[in-house]
mmCIF file of C-alpha atoms and ligand atoms in Angstrom:
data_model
loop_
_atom_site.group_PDB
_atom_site.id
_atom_site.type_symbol
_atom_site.label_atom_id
_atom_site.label_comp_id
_atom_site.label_asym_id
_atom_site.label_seq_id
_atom_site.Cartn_x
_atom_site.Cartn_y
_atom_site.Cartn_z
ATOM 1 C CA UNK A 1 -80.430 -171.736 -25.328
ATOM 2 C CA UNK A 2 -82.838 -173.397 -27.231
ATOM 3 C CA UNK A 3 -84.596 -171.821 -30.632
ATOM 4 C CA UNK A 4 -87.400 -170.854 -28.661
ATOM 5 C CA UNK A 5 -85.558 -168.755 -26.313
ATOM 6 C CA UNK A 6 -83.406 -167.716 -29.096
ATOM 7 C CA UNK A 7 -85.977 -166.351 -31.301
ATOM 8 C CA UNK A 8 -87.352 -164.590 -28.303
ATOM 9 C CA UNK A 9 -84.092 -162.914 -27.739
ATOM 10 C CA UNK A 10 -83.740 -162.093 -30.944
ATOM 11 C CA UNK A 11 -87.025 -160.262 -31.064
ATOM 12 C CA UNK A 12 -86.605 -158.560 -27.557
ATOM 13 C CA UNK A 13 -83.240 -156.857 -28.966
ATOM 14 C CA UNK A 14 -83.824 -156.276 -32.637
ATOM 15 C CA UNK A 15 -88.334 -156.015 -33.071
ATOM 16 C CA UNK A 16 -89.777 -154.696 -29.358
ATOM 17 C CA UNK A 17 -87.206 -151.931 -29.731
ATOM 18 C CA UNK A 18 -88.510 -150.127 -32.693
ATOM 19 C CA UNK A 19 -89.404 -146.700 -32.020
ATOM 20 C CA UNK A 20 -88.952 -145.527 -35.802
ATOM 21 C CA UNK A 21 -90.454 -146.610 -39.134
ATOM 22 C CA UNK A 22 -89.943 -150.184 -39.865
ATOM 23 C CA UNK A 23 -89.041 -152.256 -42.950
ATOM 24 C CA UNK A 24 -91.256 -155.180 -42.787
ATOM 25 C CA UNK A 25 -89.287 -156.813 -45.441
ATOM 26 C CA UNK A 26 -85.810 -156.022 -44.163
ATOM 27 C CA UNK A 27 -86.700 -156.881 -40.170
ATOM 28 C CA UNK A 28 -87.981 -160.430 -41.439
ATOM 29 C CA UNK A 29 -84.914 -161.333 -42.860
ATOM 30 C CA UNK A 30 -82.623 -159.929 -39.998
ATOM 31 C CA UNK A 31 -84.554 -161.517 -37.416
ATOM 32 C CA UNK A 32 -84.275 -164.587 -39.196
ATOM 33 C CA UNK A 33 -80.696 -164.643 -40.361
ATOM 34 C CA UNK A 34 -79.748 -163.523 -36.794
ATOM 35 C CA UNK A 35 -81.716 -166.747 -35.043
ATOM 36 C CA UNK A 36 -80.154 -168.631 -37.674
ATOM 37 C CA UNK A 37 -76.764 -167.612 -36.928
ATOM 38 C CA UNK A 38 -77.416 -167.662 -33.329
ATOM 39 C CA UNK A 39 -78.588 -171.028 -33.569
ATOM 40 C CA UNK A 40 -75.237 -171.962 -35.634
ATOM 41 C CA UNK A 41 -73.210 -170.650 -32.447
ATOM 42 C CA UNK A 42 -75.156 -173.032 -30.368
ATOM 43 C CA UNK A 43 -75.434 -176.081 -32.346
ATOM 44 C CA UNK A 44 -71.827 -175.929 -32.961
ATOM 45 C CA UNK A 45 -70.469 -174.045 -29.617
ATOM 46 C CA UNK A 46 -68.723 -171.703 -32.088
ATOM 47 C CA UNK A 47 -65.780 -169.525 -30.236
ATOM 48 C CA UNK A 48 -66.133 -165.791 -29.899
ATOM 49 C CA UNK A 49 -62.617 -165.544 -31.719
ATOM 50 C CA UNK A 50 -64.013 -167.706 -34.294
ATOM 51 C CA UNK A 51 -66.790 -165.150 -34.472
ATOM 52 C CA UNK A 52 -64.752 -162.341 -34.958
ATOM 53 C CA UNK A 53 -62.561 -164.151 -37.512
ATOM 54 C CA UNK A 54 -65.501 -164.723 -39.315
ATOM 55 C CA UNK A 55 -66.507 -160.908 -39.722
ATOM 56 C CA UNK A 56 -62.957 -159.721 -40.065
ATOM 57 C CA UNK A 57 -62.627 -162.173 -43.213
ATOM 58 C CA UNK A 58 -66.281 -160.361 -44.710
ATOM 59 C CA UNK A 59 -64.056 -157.083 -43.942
ATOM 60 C CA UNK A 60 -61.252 -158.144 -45.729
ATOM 61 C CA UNK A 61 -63.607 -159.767 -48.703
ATOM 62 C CA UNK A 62 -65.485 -156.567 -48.894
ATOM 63 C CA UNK A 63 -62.749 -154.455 -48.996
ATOM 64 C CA UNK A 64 -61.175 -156.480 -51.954
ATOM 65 C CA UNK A 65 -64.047 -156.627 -53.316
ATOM 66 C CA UNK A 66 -64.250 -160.159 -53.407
ATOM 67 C CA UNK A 67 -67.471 -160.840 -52.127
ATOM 68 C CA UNK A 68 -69.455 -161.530 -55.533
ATOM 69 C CA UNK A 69 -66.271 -163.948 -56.007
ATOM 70 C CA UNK A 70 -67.287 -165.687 -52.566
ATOM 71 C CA UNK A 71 -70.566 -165.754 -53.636
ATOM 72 C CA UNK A 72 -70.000 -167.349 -57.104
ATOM 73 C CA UNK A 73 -67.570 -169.917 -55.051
ATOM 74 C CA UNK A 74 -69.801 -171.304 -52.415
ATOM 75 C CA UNK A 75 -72.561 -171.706 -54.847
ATOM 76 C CA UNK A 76 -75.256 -168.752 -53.542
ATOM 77 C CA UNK A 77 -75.002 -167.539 -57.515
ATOM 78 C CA UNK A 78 -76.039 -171.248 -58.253
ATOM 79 C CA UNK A 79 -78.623 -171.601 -55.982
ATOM 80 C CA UNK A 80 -80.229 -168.644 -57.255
ATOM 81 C CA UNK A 81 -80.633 -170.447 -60.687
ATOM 82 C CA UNK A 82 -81.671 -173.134 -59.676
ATOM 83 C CA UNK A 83 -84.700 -171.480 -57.382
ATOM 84 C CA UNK A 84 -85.075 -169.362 -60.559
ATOM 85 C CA UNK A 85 -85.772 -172.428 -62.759
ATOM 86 C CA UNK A 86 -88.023 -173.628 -60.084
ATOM 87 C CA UNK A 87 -89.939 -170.725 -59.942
ATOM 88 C CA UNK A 88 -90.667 -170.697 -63.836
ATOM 89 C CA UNK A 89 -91.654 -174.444 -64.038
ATOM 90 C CA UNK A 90 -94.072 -173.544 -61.125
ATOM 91 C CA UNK A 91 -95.409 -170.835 -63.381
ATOM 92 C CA UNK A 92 -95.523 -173.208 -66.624
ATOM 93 C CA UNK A 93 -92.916 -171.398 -68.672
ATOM 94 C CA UNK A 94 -90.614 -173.777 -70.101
ATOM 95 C CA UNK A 95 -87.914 -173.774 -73.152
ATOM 96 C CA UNK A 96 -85.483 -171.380 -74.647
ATOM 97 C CA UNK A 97 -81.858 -171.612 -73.751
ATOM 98 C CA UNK A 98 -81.292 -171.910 -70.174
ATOM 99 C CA UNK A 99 -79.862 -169.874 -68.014
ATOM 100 C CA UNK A 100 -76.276 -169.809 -65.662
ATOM 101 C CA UNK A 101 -74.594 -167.387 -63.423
ATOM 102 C CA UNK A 102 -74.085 -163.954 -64.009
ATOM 103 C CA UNK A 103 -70.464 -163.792 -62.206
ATOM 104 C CA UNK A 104 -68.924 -160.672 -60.701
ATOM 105 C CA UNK A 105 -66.841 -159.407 -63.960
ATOM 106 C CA UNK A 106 -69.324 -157.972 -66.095
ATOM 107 C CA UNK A 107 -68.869 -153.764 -67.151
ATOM 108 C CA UNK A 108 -71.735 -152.253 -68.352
ATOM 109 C CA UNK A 109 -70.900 -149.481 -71.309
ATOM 110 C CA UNK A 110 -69.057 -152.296 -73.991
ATOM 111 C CA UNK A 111 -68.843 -151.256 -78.121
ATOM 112 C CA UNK A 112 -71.746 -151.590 -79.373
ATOM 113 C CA UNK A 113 -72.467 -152.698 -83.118
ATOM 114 C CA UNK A 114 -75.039 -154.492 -85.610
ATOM 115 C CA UNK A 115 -74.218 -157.844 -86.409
ATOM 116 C CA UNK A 116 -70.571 -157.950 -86.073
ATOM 117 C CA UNK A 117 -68.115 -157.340 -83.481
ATOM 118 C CA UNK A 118 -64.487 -157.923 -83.363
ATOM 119 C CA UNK A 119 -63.794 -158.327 -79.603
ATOM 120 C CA UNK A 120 -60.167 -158.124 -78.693
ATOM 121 C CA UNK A 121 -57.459 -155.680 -79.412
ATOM 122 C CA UNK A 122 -55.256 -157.557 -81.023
ATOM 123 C CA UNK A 123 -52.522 -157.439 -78.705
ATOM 124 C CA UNK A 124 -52.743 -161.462 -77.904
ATOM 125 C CA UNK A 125 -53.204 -162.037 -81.771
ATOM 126 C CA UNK A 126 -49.776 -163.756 -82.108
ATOM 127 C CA UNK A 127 -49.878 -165.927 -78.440
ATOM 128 C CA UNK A 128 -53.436 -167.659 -78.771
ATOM 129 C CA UNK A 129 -55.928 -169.107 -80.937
ATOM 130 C CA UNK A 130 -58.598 -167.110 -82.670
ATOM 131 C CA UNK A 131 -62.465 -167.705 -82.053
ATOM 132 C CA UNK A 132 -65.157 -167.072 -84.132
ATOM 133 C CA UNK A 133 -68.535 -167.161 -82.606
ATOM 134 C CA UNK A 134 -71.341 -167.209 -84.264
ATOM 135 C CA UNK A 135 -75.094 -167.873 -83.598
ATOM 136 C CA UNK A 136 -78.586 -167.192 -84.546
ATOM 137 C CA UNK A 137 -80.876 -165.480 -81.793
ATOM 138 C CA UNK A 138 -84.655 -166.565 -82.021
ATOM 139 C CA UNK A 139 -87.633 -167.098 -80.073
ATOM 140 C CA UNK A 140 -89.201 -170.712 -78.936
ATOM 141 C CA UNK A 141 -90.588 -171.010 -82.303
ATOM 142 C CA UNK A 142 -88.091 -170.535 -84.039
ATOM 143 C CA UNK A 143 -88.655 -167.260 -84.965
ATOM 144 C CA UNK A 144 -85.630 -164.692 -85.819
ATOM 145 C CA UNK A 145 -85.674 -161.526 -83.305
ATOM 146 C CA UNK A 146 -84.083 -158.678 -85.257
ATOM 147 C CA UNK A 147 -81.849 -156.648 -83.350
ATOM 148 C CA UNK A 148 -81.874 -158.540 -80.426
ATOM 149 C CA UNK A 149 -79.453 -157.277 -77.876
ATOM 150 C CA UNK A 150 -76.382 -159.527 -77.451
ATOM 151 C CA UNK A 151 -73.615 -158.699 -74.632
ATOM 152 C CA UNK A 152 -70.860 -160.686 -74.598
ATOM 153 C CA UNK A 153 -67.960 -160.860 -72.480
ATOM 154 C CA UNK A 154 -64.812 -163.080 -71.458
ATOM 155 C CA UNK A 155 -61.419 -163.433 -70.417
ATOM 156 C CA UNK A 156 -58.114 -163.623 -71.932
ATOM 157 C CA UNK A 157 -55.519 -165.677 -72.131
ATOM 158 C CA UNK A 158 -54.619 -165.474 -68.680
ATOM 159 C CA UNK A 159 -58.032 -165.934 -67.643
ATOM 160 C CA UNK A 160 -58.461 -162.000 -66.777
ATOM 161 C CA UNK A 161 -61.219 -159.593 -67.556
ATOM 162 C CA UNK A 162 -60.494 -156.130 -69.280
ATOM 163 C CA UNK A 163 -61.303 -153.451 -66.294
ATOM 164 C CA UNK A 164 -60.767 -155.796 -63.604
ATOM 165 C CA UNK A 165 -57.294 -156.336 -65.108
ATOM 166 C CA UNK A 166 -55.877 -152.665 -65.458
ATOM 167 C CA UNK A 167 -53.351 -154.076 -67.802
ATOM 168 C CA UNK A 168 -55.956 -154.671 -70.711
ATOM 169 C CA UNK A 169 -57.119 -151.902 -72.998
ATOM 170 C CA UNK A 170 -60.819 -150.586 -72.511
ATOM 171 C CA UNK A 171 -63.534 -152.661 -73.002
ATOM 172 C CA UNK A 172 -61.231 -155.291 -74.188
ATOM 173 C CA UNK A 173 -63.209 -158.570 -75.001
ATOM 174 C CA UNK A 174 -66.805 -157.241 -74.093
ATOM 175 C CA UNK A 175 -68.885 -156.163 -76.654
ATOM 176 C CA UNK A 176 -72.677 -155.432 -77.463
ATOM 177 C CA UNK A 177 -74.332 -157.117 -80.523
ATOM 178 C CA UNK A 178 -77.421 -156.297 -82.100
ATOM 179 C CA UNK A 179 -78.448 -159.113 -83.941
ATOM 180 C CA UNK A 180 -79.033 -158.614 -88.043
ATOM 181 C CA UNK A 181 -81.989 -158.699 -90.027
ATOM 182 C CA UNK A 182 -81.159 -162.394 -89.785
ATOM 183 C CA UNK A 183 -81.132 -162.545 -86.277
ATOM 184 C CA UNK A 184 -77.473 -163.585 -86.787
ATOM 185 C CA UNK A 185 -74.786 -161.910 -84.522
ATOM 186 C CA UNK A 186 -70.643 -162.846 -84.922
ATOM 187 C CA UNK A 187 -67.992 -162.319 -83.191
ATOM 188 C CA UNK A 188 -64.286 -162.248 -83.495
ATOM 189 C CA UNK A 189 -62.549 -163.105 -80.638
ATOM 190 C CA UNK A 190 -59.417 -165.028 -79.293
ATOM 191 C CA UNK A 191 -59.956 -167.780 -77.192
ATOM 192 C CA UNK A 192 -60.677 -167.773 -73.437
ATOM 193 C CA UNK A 193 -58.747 -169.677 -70.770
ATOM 194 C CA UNK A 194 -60.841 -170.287 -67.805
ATOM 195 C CA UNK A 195 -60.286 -168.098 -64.969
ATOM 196 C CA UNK A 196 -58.482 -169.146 -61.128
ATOM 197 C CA UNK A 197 -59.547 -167.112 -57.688
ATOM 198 C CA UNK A 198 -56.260 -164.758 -57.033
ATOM 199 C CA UNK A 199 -54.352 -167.437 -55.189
ATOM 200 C CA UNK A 200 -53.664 -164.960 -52.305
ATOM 201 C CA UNK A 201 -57.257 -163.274 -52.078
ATOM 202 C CA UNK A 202 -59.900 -163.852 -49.735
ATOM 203 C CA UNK A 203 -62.505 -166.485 -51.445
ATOM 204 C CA UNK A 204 -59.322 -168.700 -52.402
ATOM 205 C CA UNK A 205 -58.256 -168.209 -48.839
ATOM 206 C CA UNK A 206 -61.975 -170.027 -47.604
ATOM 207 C CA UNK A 207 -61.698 -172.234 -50.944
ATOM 208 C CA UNK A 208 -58.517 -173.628 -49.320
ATOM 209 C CA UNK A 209 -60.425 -174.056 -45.663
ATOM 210 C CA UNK A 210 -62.594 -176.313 -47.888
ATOM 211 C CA UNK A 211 -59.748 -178.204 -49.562
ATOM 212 C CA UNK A 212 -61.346 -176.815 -52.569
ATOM 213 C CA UNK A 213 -59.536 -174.980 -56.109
ATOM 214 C CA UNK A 214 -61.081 -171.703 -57.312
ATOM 215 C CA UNK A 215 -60.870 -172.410 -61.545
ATOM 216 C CA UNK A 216 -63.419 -172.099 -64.011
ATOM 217 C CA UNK A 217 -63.166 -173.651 -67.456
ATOM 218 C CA UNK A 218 -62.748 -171.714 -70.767
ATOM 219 C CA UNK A 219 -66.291 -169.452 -71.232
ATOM 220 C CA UNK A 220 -68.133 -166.384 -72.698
ATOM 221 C CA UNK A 221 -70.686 -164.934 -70.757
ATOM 222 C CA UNK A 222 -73.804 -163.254 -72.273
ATOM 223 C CA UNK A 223 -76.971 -161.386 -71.571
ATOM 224 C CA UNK A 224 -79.099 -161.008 -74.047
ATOM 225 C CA UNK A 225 -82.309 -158.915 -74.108
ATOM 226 C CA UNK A 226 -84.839 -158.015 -76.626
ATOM 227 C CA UNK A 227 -88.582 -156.068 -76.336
ATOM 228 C CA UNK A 228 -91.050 -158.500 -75.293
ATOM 229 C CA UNK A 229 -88.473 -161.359 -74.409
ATOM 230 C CA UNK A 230 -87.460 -162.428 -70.512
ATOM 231 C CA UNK A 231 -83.509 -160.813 -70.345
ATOM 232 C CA UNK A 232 -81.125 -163.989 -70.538
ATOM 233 C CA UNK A 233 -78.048 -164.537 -68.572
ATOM 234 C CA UNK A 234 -76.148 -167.287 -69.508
ATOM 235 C CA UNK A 235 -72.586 -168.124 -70.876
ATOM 236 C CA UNK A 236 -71.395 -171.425 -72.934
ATOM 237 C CA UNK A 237 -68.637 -173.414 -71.639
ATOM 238 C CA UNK A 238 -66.214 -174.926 -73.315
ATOM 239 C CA UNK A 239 -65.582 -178.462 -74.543
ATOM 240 C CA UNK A 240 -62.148 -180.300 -73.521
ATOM 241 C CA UNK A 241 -61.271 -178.015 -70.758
ATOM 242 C CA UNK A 242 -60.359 -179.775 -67.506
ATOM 243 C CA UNK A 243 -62.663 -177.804 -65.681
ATOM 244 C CA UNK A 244 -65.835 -178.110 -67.788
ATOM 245 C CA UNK A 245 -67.469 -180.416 -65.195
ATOM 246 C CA UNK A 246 -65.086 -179.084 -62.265
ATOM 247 C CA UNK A 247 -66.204 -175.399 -62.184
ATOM 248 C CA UNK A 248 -65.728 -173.846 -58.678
ATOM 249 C CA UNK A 249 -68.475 -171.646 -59.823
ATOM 250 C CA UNK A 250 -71.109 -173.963 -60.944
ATOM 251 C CA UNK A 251 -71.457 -172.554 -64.224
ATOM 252 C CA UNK A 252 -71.628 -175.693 -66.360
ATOM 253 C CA UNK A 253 -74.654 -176.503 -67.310
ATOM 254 C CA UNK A 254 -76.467 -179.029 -70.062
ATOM 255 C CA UNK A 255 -77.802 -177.042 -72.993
ATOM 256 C CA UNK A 256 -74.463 -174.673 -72.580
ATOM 257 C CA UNK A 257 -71.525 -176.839 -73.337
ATOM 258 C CA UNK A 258 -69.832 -175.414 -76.365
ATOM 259 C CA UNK A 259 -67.268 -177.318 -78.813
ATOM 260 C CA UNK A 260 -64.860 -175.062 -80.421
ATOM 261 C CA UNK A 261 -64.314 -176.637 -83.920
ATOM 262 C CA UNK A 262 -60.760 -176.398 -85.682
ATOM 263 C CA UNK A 263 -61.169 -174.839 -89.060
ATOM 264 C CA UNK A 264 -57.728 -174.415 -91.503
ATOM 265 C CA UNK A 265 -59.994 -174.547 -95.128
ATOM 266 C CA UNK A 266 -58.361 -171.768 -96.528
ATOM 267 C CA UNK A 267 -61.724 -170.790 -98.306
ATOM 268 C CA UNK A 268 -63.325 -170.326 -94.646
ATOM 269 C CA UNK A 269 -59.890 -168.500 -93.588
ATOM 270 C CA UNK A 270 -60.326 -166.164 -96.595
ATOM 271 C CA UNK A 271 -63.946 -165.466 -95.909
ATOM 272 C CA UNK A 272 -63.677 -164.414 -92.517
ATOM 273 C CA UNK A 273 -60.543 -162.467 -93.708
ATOM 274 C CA UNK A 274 -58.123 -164.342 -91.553
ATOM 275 C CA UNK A 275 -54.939 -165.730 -92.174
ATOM 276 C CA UNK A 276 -54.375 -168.426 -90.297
ATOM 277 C CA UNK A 277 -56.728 -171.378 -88.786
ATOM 278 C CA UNK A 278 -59.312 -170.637 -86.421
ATOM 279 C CA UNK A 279 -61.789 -171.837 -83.880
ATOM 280 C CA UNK A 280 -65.376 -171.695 -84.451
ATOM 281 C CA UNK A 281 -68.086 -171.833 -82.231
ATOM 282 C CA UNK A 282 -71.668 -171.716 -82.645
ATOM 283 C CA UNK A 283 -74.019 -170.665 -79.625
ATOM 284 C CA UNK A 284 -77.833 -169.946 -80.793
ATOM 285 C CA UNK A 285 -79.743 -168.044 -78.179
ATOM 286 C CA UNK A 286 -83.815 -168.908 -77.876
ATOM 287 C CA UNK A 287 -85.628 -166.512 -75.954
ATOM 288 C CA UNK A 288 -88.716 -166.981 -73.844
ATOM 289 C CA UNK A 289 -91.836 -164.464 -74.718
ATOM 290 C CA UNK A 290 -92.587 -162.181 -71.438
ATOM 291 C CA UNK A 291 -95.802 -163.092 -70.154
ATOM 292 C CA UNK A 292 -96.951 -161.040 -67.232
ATOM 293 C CA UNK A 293 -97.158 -164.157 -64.605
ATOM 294 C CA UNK A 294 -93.688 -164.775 -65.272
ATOM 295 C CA UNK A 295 -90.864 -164.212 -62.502
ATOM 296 C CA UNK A 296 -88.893 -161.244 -63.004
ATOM 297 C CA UNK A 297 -85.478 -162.494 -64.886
ATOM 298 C CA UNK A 298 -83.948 -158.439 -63.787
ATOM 299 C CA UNK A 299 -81.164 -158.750 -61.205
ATOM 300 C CA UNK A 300 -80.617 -155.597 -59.391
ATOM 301 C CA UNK A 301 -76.943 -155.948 -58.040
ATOM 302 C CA UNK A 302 -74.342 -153.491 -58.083
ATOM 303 C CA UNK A 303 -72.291 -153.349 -61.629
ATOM 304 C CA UNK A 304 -69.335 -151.766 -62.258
ATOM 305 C CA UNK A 305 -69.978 -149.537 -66.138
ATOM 306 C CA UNK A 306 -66.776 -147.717 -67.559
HETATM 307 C C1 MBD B 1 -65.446 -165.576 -63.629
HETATM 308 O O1 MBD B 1 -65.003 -165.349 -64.877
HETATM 309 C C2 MBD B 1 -66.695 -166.001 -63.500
HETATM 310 O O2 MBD B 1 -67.409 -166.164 -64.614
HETATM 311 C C3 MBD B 1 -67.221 -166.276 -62.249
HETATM 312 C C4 MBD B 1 -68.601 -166.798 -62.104
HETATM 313 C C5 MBD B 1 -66.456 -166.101 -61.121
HETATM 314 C C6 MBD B 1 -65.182 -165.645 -61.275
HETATM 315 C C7 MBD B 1 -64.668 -165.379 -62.519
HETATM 316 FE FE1 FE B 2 -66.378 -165.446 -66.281
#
């Protein structure tokens, strides 16, 4: 068949037959995705097994709950940046720190506290480095924004997120800053080690298909929202990893490359009340002023909150 006569089909079996109330929104993108797909199955005489592989593996994905994993791995999350970024050049806003994937791991509900957090619960204290992060949240000018809200989140040192990871304690390495009179916000952490697709799950499964490897590098994820500012999701990535550049996810971006500096003054150690050496990291957060012709930075997508 050729698009034509697809497109008819398509509209014979899924528009002409309304009888109820319809969606406009929802039957444009059906009809299209469907003559899409159809036209896929033509253009590249796929195999009705080879169909029904194809939704058994969305079964399996869904039912894993994988499928924000698959979309994070094939670059959809990505792509949505990007057409985000294009959208706000188009409508003249520019500046403040840019923006990067959400990912599928955030839990809504974390600790939250003014200024300071400490993030873990100590239970990796002795087997990895700790991280201080600290960082300054402002607006394009410069301008301090008092008790901005800061979420942070990340993985430990097996690359696993608290919730997802049953094995963690509650909340474990997420935590909601409000940022000082200062606009300052700190936290202390341990380092993260960037995160690999469960070797045996369903988006490493299609990774493989693709030849491809399912690990990010060492980051923190954040959003961070204050009255009057566009909500920011981001995350910095870390310097030196192997995977800075090589994320399955995309994530890396210019702007968001952290370095975690080694610091063993014992002055430094002392005023942080640590005892040993550290990493630092500083990540300063410029928010863009909400204007109303600006596109909507809200993502409604399903979150899990503990
Ligand atoms: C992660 O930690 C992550 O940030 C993304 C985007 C996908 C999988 C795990
Ligand atoms: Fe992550």
């Amino acid at each position: 068949m050729n698009r034509q006569e697809i497109d008819a089909l398509v509209k014979q079996m899924n528009v002409d037959t309304a009888t109820g109330e319809v969606d406009q929104r929802v039957q444009s993108i059906v009809v299209r995705l469907l003559g899409d797909l159809f036209q896929a199955i033509e253009d590249l005489d796929i195999q009705p097994s080879e169909v029904w592989k194809g939704l058994e593996y969305f079964t399996d994905a869904g039912q894993a709950n994988e499928l924000g994993l698959l979309a994070a791995g094939l670059g959809l999350e990505h792509y949505l940046d990007l057409r985000a970024d294009e959208a706000d050049a188009k409508a003249g806003i520019t500046g403040g720190t840019p923006r990067t994937i959400e990912g599928p791991l955030y839990v809504a509900g974390a600790p939250e506290s003014v200024g300071f957090a400490r993030m873990d619960d100590g239970s990796e204290s002795d087997k990895i480095d700790t991280l201080i992060i600290e960082g300054k949240v402002t607006d394009t000018d410069g301008n301090i924004i008092e008790g901005a809200k800061v979420e942070v989140w990340h993985a430990n040192s097996l690359g696993n997120y608290s919730f997802f990871d049953k094995s963690q304690s509650d909340f474990n390495l997420r935590r909601t800053i409000l940022a000082d009179a200062a606009g300052k916000y700190v936290a202390l952490t341990t380092m993260p080690v960037g995160y690999g697709c469960p070797p045996e799950g369903t988006t490493q499964f299609v990774l493989n298909k693709l030849g491809r490897h399912g690990n990010r590098p060492s980051h923190v994820h954040y959003f961070v929202s204050a009255p009057g500012f566009r909500k920011l999701t981001t995350q910095f990535n870390i310097e030196g990893d192997q995977y800075l550049w090589d994320d399955f996810a995309f994530a890396t971006r210019d702007g968001l490359v952290a370095t975690a500096v080694d610091v063993s003054d014992q002055a430094e150690m002392q005023r942080h009340g640590l005892d040993k050496p550290f990493k630092h990291i500083t990540f300063n957060i410029e928010l863009v002023k909400d204007i109303d012709a600006a596109p909507s930075t809200e993502v409604d997508r399903r979150r899990a909150s503990a």
